[in-house]
Short mmCIF file of C-alpha atoms in Angstrom, two decimals:
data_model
loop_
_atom_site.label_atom_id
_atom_site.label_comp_id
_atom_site.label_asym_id
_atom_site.label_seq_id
_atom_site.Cartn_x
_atom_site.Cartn_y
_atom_site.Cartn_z
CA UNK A 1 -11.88 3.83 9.07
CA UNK A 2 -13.61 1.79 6.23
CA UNK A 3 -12.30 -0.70 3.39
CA UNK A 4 -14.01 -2.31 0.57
CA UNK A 5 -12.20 -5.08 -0.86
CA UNK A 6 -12.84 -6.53 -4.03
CA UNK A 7 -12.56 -10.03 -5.04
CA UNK A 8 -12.96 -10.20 -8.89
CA UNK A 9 -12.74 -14.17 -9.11
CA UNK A 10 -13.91 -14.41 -12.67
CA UNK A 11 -13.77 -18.50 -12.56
CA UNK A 12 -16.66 -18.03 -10.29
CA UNK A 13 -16.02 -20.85 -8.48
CA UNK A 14 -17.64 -21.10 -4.95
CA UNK A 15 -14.61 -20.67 -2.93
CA UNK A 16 -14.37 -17.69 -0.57
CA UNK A 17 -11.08 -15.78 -0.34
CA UNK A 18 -9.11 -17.09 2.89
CA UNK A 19 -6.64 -14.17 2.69
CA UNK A 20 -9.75 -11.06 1.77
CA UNK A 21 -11.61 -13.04 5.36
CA UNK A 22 -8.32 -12.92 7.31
CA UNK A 23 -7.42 -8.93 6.59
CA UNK A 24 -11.33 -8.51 7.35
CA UNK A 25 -10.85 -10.13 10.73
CA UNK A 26 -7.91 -8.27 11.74
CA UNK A 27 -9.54 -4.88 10.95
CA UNK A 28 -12.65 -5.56 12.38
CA UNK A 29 -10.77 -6.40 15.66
CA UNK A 30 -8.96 -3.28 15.36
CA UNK A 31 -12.46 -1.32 15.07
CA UNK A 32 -12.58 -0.59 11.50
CA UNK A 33 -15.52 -1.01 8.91
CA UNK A 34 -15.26 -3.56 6.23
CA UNK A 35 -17.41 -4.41 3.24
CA UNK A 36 -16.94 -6.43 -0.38
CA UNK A 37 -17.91 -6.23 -3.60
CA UNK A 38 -17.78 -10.34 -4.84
CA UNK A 39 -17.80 -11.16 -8.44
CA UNK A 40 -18.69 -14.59 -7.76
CA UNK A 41 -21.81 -14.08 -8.69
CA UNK A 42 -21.53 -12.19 -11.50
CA UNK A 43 -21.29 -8.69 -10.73
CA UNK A 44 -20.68 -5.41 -12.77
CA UNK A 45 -17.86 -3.25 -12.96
CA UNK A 46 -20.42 -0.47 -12.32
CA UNK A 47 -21.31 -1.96 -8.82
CA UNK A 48 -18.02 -1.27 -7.30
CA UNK A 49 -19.09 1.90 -8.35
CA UNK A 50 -22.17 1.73 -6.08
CA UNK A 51 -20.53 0.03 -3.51
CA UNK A 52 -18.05 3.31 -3.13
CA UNK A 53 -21.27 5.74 -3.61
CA UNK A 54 -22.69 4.00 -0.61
CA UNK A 55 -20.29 2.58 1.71
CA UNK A 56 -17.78 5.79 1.69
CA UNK A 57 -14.80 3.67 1.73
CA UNK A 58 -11.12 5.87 2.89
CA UNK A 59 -9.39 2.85 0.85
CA UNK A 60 -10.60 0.17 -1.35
CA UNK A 61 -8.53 -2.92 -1.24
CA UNK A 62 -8.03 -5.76 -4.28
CA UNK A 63 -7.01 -8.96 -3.92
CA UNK A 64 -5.64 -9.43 -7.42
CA UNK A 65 -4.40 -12.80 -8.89
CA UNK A 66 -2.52 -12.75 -12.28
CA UNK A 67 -4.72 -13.69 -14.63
CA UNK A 68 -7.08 -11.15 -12.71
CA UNK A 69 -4.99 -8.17 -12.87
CA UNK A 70 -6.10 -6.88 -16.19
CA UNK A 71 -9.64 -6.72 -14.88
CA UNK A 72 -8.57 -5.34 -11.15
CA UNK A 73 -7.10 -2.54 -13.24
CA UNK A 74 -10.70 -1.77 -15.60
CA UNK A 75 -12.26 -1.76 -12.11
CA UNK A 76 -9.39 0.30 -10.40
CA UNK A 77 -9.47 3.00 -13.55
CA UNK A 78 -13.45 3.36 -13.19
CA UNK A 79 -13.72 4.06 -9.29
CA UNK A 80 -10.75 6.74 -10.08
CA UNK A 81 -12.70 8.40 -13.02
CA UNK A 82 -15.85 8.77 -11.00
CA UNK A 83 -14.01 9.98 -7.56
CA UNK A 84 -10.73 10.94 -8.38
CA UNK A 85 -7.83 10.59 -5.23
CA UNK A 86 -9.99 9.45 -2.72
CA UNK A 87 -10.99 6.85 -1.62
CA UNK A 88 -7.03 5.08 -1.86
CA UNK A 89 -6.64 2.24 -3.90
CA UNK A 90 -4.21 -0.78 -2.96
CA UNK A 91 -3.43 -3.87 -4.69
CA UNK A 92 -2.60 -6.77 -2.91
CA UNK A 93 -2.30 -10.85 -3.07
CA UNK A 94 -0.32 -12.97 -5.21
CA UNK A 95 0.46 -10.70 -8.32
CA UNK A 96 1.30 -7.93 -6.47
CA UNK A 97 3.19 -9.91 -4.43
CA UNK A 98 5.32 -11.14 -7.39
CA UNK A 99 5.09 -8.05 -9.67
CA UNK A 100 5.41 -5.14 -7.07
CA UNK A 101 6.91 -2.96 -9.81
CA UNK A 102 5.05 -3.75 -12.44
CA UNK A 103 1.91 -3.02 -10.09
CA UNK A 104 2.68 0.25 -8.39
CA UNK A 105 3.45 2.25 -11.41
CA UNK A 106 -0.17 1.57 -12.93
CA UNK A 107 -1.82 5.08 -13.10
CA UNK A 108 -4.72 3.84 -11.37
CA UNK A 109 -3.18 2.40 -8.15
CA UNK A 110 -1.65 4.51 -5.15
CA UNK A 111 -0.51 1.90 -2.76
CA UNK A 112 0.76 -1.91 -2.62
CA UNK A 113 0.73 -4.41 -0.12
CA UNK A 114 3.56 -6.94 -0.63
CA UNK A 115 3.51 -10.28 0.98
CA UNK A 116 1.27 -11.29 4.06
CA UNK A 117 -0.66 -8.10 4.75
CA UNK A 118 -2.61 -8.84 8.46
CA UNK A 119 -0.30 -6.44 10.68
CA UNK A 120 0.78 -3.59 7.36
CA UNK A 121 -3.34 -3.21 6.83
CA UNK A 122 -4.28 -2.81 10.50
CA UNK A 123 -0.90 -0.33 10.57
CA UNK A 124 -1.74 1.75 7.33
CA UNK A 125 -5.66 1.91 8.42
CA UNK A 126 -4.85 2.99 11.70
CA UNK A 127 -2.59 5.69 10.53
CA UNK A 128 -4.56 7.05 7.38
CA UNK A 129 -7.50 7.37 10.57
CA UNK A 130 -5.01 9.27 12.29
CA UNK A 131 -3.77 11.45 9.60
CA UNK A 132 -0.24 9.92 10.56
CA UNK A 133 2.55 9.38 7.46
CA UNK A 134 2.26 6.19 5.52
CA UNK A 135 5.55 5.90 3.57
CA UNK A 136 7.49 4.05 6.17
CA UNK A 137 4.68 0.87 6.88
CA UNK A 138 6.83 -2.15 6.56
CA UNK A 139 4.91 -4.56 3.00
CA UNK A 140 3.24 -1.15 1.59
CA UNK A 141 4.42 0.46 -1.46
CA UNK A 142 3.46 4.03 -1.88
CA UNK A 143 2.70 6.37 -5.00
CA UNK A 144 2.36 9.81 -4.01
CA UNK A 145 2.96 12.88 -7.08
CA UNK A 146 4.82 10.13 -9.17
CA UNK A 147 7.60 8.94 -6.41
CA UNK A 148 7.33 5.79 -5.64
CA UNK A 149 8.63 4.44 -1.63
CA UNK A 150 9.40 0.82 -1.40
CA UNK A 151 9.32 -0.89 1.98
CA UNK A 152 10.85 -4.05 2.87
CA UNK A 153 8.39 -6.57 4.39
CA UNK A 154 7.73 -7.09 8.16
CA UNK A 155 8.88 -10.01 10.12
CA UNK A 156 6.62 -13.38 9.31
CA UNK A 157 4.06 -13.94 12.14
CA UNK A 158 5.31 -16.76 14.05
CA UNK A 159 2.59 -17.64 16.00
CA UNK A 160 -0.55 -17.96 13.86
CA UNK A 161 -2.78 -18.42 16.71
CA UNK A 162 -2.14 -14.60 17.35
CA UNK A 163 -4.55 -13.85 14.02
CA UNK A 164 -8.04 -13.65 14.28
CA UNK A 165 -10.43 -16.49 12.69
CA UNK A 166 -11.31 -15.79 8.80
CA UNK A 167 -14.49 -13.51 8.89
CA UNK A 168 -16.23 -15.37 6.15
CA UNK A 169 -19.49 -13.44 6.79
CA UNK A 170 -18.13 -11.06 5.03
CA UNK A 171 -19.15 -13.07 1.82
CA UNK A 172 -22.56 -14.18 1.23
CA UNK A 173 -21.31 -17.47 3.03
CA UNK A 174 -24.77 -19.09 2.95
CA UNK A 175 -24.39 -18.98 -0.71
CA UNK A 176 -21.21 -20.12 -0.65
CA UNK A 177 -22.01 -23.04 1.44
CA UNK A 178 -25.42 -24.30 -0.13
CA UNK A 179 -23.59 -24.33 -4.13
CA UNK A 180 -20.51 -26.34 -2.70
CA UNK A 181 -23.13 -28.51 -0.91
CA UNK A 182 -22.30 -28.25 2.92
CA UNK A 183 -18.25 -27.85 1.60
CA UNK A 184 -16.14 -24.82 3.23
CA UNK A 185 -12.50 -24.15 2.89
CA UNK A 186 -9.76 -23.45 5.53
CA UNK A 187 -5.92 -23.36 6.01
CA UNK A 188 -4.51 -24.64 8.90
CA UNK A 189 -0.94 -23.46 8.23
CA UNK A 190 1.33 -21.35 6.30
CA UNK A 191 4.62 -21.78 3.72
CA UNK A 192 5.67 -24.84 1.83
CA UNK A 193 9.45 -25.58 2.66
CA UNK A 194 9.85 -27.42 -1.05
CA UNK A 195 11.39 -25.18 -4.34
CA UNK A 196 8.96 -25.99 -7.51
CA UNK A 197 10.10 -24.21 -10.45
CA UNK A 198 6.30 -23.25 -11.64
CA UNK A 199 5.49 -22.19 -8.00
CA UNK A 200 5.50 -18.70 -5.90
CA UNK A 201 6.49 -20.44 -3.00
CA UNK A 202 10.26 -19.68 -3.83
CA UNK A 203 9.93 -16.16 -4.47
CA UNK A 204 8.49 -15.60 -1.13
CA UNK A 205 10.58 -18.25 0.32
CA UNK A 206 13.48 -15.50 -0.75
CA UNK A 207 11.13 -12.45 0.00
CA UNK A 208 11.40 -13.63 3.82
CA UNK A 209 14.26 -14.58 4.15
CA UNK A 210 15.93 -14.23 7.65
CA UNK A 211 12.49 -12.60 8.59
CA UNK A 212 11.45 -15.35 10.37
CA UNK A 213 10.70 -19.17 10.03
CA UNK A 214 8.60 -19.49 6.77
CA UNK A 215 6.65 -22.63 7.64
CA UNK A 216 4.29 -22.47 10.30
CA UNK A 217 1.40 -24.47 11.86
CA UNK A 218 -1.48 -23.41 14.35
CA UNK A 219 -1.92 -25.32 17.12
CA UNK A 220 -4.60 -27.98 17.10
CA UNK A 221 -6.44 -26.47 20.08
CA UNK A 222 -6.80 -23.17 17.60
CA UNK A 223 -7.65 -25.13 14.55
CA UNK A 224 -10.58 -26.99 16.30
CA UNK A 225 -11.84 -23.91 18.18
CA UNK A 226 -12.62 -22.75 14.70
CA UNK A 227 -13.82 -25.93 13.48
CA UNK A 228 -16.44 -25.66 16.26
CA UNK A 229 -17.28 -22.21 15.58
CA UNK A 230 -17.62 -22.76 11.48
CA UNK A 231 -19.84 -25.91 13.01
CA UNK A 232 -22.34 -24.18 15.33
CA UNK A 233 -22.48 -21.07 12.87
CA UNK A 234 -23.19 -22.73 9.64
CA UNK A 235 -24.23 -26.49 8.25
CA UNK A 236 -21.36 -27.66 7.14
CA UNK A 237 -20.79 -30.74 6.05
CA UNK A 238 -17.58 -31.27 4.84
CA UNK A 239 -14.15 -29.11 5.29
CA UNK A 240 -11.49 -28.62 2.69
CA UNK A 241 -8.21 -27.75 3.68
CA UNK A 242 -6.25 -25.54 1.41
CA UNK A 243 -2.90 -25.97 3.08
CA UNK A 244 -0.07 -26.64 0.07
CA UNK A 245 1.04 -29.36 2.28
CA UNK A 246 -0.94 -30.56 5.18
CA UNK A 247 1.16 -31.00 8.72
CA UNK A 248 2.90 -34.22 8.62
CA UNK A 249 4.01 -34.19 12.33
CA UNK A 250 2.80 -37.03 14.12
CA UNK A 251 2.36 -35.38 17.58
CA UNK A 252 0.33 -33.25 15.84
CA UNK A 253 -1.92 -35.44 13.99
CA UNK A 254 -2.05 -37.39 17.26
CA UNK A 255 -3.38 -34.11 19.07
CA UNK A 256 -5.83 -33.56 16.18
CA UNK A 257 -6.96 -36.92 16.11
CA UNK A 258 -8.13 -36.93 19.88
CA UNK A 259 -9.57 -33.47 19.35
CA UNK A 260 -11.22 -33.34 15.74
CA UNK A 261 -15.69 -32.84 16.29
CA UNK A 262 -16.81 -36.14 17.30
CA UNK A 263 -20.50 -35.24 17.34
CA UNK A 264 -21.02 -35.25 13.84
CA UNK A 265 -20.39 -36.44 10.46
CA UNK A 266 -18.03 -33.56 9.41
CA UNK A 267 -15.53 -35.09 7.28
CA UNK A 268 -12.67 -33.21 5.05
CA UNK A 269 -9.62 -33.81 2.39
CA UNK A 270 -6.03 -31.91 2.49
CA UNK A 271 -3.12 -31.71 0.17
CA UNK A 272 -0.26 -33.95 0.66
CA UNK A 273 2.95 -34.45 -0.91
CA UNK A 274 3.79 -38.36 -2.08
CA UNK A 275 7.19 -38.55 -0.22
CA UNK A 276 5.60 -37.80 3.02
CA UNK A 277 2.94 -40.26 3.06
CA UNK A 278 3.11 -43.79 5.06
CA UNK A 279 0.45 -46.19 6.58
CA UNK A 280 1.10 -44.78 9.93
CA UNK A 281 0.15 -41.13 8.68
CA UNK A 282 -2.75 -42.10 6.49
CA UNK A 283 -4.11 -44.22 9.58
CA UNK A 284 -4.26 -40.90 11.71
CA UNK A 285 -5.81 -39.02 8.93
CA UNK A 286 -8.11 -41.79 8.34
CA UNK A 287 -9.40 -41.60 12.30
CA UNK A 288 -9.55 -37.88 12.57
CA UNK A 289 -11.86 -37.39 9.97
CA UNK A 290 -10.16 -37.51 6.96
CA UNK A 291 -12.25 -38.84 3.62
CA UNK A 292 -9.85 -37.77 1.00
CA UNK A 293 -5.71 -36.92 0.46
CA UNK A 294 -5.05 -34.71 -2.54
CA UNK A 295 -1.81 -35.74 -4.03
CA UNK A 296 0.40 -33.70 -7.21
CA UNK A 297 1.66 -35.91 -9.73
CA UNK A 298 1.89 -33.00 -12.05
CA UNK A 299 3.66 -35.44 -15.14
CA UNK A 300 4.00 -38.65 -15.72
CA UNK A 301 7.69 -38.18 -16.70
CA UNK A 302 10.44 -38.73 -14.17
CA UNK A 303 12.35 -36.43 -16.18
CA UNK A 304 10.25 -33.91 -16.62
CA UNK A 305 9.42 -33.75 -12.81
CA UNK A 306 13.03 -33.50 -11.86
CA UNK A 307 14.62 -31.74 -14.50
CA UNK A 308 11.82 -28.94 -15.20
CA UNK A 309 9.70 -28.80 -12.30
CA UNK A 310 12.26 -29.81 -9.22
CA UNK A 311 10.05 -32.64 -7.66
CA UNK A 312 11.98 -35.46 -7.16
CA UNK A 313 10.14 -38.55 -6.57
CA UNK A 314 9.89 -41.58 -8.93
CA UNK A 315 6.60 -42.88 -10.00
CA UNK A 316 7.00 -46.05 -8.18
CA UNK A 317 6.96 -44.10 -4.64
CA UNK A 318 3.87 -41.79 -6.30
CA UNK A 319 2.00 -45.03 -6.90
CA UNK A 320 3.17 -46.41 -3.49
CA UNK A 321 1.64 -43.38 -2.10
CA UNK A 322 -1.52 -43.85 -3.74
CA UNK A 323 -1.94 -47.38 -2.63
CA UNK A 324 -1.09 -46.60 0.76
CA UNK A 325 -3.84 -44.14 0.86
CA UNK A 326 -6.20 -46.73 -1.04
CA UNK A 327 -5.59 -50.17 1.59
CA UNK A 328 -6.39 -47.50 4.27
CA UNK A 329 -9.96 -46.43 2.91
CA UNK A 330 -8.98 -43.27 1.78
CA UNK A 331 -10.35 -41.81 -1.62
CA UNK A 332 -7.16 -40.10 -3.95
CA UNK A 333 -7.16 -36.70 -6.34
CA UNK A 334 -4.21 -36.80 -8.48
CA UNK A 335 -3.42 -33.52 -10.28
CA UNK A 336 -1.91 -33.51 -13.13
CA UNK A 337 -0.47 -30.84 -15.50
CA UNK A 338 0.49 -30.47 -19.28
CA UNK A 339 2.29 -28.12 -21.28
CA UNK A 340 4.86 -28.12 -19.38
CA UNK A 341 7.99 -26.30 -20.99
CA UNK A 342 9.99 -29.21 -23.48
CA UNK A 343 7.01 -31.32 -22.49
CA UNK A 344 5.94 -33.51 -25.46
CA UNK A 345 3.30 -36.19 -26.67
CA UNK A 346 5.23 -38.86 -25.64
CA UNK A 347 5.21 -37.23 -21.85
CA UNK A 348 1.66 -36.34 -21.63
CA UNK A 349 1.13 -40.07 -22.73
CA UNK A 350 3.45 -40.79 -19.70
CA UNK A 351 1.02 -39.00 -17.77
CA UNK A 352 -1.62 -40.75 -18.55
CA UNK A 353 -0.32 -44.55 -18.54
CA UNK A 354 0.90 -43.37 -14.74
CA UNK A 355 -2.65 -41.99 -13.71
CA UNK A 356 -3.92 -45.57 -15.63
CA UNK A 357 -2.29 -47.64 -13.32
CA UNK A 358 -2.69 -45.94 -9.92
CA UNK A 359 -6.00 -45.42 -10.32
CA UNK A 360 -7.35 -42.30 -8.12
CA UNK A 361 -10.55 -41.94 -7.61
CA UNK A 362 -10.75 -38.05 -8.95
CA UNK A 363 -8.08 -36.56 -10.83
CA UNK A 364 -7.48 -33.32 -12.33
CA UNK A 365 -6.02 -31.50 -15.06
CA UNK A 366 -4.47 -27.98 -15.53
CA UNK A 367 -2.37 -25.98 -18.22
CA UNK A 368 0.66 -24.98 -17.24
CA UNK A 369 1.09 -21.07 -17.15
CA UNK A 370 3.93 -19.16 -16.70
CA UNK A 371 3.35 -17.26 -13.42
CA UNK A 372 5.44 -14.25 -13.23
CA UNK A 373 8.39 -14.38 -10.61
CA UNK A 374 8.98 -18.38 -11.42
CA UNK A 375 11.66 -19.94 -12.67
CA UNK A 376 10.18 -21.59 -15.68
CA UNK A 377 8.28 -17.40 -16.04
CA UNK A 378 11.91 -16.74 -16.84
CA UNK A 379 13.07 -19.67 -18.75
CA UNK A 380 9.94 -19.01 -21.18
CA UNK A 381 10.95 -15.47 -21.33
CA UNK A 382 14.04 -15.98 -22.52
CA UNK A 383 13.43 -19.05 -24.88
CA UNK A 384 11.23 -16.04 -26.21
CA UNK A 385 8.43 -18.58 -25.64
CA UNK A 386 6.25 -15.99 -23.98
CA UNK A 387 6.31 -12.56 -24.42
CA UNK A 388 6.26 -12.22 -20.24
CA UNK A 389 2.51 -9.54 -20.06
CA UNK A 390 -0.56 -11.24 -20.30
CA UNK A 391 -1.81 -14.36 -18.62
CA UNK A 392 -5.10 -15.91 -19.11
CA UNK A 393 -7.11 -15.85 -15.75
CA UNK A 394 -7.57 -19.45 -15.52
CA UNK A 395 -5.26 -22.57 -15.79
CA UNK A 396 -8.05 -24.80 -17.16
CA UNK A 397 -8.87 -23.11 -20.69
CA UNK A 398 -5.63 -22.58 -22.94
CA UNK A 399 -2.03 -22.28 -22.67
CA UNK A 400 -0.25 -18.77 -23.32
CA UNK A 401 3.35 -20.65 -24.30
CA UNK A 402 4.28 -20.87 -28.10
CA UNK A 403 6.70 -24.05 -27.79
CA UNK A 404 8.74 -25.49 -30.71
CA UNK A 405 7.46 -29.04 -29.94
CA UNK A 406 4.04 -28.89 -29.73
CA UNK A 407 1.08 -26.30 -30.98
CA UNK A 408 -1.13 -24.24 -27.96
CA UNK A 409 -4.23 -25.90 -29.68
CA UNK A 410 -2.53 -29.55 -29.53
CA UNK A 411 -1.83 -28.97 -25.62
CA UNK A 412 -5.80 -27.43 -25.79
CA UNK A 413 -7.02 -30.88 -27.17
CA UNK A 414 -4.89 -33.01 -24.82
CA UNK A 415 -6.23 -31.30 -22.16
CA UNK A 416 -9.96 -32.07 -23.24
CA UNK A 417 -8.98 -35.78 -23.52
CA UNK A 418 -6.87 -36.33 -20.60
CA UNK A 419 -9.00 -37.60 -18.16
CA UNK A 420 -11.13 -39.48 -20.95
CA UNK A 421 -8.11 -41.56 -22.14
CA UNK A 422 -7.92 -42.35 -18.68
CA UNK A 423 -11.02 -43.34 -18.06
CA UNK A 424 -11.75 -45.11 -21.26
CA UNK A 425 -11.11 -48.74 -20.66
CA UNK A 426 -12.32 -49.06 -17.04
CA UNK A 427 -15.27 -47.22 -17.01
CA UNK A 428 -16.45 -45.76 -20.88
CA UNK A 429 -19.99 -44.35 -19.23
CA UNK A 430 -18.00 -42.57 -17.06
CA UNK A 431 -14.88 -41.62 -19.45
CA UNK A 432 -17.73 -40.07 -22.26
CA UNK A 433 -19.19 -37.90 -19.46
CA UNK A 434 -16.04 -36.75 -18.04
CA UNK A 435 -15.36 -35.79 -21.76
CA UNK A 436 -18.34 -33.76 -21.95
CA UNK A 437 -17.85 -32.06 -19.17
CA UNK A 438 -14.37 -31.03 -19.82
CA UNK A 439 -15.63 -30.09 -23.05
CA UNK A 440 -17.89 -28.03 -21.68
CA UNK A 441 -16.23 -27.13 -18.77
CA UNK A 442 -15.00 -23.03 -20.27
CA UNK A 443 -19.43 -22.52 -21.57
CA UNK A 444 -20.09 -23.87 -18.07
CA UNK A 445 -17.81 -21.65 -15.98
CA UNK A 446 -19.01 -18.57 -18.64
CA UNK A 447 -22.84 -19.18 -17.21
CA UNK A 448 -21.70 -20.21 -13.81
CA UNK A 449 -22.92 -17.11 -11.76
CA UNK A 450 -26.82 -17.84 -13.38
CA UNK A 451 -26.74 -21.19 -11.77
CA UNK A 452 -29.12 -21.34 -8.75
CA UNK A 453 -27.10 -22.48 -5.57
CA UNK A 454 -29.65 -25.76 -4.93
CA UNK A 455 -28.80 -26.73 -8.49
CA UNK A 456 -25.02 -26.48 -8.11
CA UNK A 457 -25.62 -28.47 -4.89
CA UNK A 458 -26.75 -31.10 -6.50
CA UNK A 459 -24.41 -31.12 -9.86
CA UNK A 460 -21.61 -31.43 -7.40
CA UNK A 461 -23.39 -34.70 -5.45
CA UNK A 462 -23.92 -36.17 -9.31
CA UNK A 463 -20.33 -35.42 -9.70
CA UNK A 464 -18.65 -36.65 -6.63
CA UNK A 465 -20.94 -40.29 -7.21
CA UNK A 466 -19.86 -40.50 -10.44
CA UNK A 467 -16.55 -39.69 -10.40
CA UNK A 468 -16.13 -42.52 -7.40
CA UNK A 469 -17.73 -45.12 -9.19
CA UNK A 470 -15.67 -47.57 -11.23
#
């Protein structure tokens, strides 16, 4: 049996697709062929093409984000065109995920994979190899002549040292590796147990419910034996983990403290939520490795972060947190967010006096979309702020939302400045070519696949320097 998954990723950023390398894994180890077609570097719809003409594929598999779908479908409609019913095409990932209805009845898609899709792909490939039925696999949606069978979703996978390390060769990892300058990605668990109203974490949250126990963590013998094989395979210098909230246990971080690759000078950073952070914790990450903690302060407004986005924490514990993490020698991101439903001026000003006085050493800022399945998806709907189709396919460039308060090209402009009027009175060298970049940042991401990798490399050293320097 062979798959071809696509990975459409038009930001082009250098980050390989953790769920595309786990399904890879899983099939390989179940003795099936995989291959990819990656628009990271700026491929063609008319090379999926080629990739079908040579490869064969019995199903071709997208991973399909939101603001991806449109495209996933242009690709979808072509490879159907040129070979009709076969090879199968399934959707899976986030969107899909969120939107199963809206996804299945597309003409050009016959099946969809809801939710985590390790065991339903090993179970439909095995059974499309052995001519078996697939309208009963457990995540898979299936079109056949019009009719449409939904399938509730399998029980979670408890223990996630049962799946298979990522098969990141599947990518042009080399590539990967050199443009992010020795940087590679990995999760070391799954589920976040908190209920953010912009988030998907509480539609799947509901999804599984009674299926199993949402959040889980790999053991710290697992994680390391794939630290050590990402070290001996590739030269790796530093390790980001994706998790949406790093493990917090202490007899964990104790574990992964005495076992974390002495023998060389591997660091990494990880995601962490304010509330959980104390000296104790941020000493542990400090001595396994740890050069960085990612932190969400999302607004500046107390009200805004309880009232509209559920995150209850006041800005004195967020700049606790970030002072914690600074006395113990570890570097701070702050992300931020604006347009925000009834966010106004005065807020994102909030925002930025916060950021101001806790000082992180890198922040970020996105525009707030409405991701379908959310809460505030539905509150925009019916505030008739958003007409609830299209969504753009990044959260960097422009908001979709049409609020009373405040204009899409005001929240556009704010968004340029943010970090600038940050910036401004510490450091103006700095602040002017933050502002440049951000500027910049859409023409940039536009050319991003002509970039050479060595060149990347080294725009991401520049960056990193400058952005620490005060």
């Amino acid at each position: 049996m062979k798959v071809l998954f696509v990975y459409p990723n038009l930001m082009r950023q250098e980050n390989v697709s953790l769920g595309i390398a786990y399904l890879s894994a899983c099939l390989k180890a179940h003795g099936h062929s995989t291959r990819l077609v990656d628009y990271t570097w700026g491929a063609r719809i008319k090379d999926a093409i080629s990739a079908v003409s040579k490869f064969d594929p019995n199903l071709v598999a997208f991973s399909v984000r939101s603001g991806e779908f449109i495209f996933c479908l242009k690709i979808a409609r072509k490879l159907k065109k040129y070979f009709g019913g076969e090879p199968k095409i399934i959707f899976g990932g986030v969107h899909p995920t969120v939107a199963p209805e809206e996804v299945i009845r597309k003409d050009c898609v016959d099946l969809v994979c809801v939710g985590e899709g390790e065991g339903a792909m090993v179970e439909l490939c095995q059974k499309m190899e052995n001519k078996e039925r697939i309208d009963d696999i457990k995540n898979i949606w299936v079109k056949k002549d019009g009719i449409i069978k939904k399938n509730d979703v399998r029980g979670l996978v408890e223990d996630l040292d049962e799946i298979p390390f990522p098969d990141r060769d599947i990518f042009d990892i080399e590539r990967y590796i050199s443009s992010r300058d020795g940087a590679i990605d990995m999760i070391v668990s799954r589920g976040c147990p908190y209920q953010c109203t912009y988030c998907i974490n509480p539609i799947l949250q509901n999804l599984y419910k009674r299926k199993g126990k949402f959040v889980r963590t790999r053991s710290v013998n697992n994680v390391v034996n794939e630290l050590n094989d990402i070290c001996k395979k590739y030269k790796i210098k530093h390790i980001s983990f994706l998790d949406d909230v790093f493990p917090s246990s202490l007899e964990w971080l104790v574990e992964f403290r005495q076992k974390f690759p002495r023998n060389s000078n591997l660091d990494f950073c990880c995601n962490f939520r304010a509330e959980s952070l104390n000296p104790e914790i941020c000493r542990y990450l400090k001595d396994c490795g740890c050069s960085s903690i990612n932190i969400g302060i999302e607004s500046g407004s107390e009200w805004i972060r309880e009232k509209v986005l559920n995150r209850r924490i006041s800005n004195r514990k967020l700049a606790t947190s970030f002072e914690i993490c600074r006395k113990e020698g570890l570097a701070t991101y702050s992300f931020n967010m604006i347009g925000i439903p009834y966010e106004t001026i005065s807020h994102i000003r909030e925002s930025i006096e916060l950021n101001k006085s806790i000082q992180p050493t890198f922040l970020q800022v996105s525009i707030f979309q409405p991701y379908h399945g959310t809460q505030l998806n539905r509150l925009c709907i019916e505030k008739k702020w958003y007409d609830g189709k299209i969504l753009p396919y990044s959260h960097q460039f422009f908001s979709i939302v049409k609020y009373p308060q405040i204009s899409r090209t005001r929240i556009y402009w704010e968004k340029i400045l943010f970090r600038y009027r940050i910036l401004k009175d510490r450091n103006f060298k700095k602040a002017l070519l933050t502002l440049i970049y951000d500027y910049c940042f859409y023409y940039l991401t536009m050319l991003r696949a002509l970039i050479p990798s060595p060149l990347k490399a080294q725009a991401n050293r520049l960056f990193r320097s400058m952005q620490r320097k005060d």
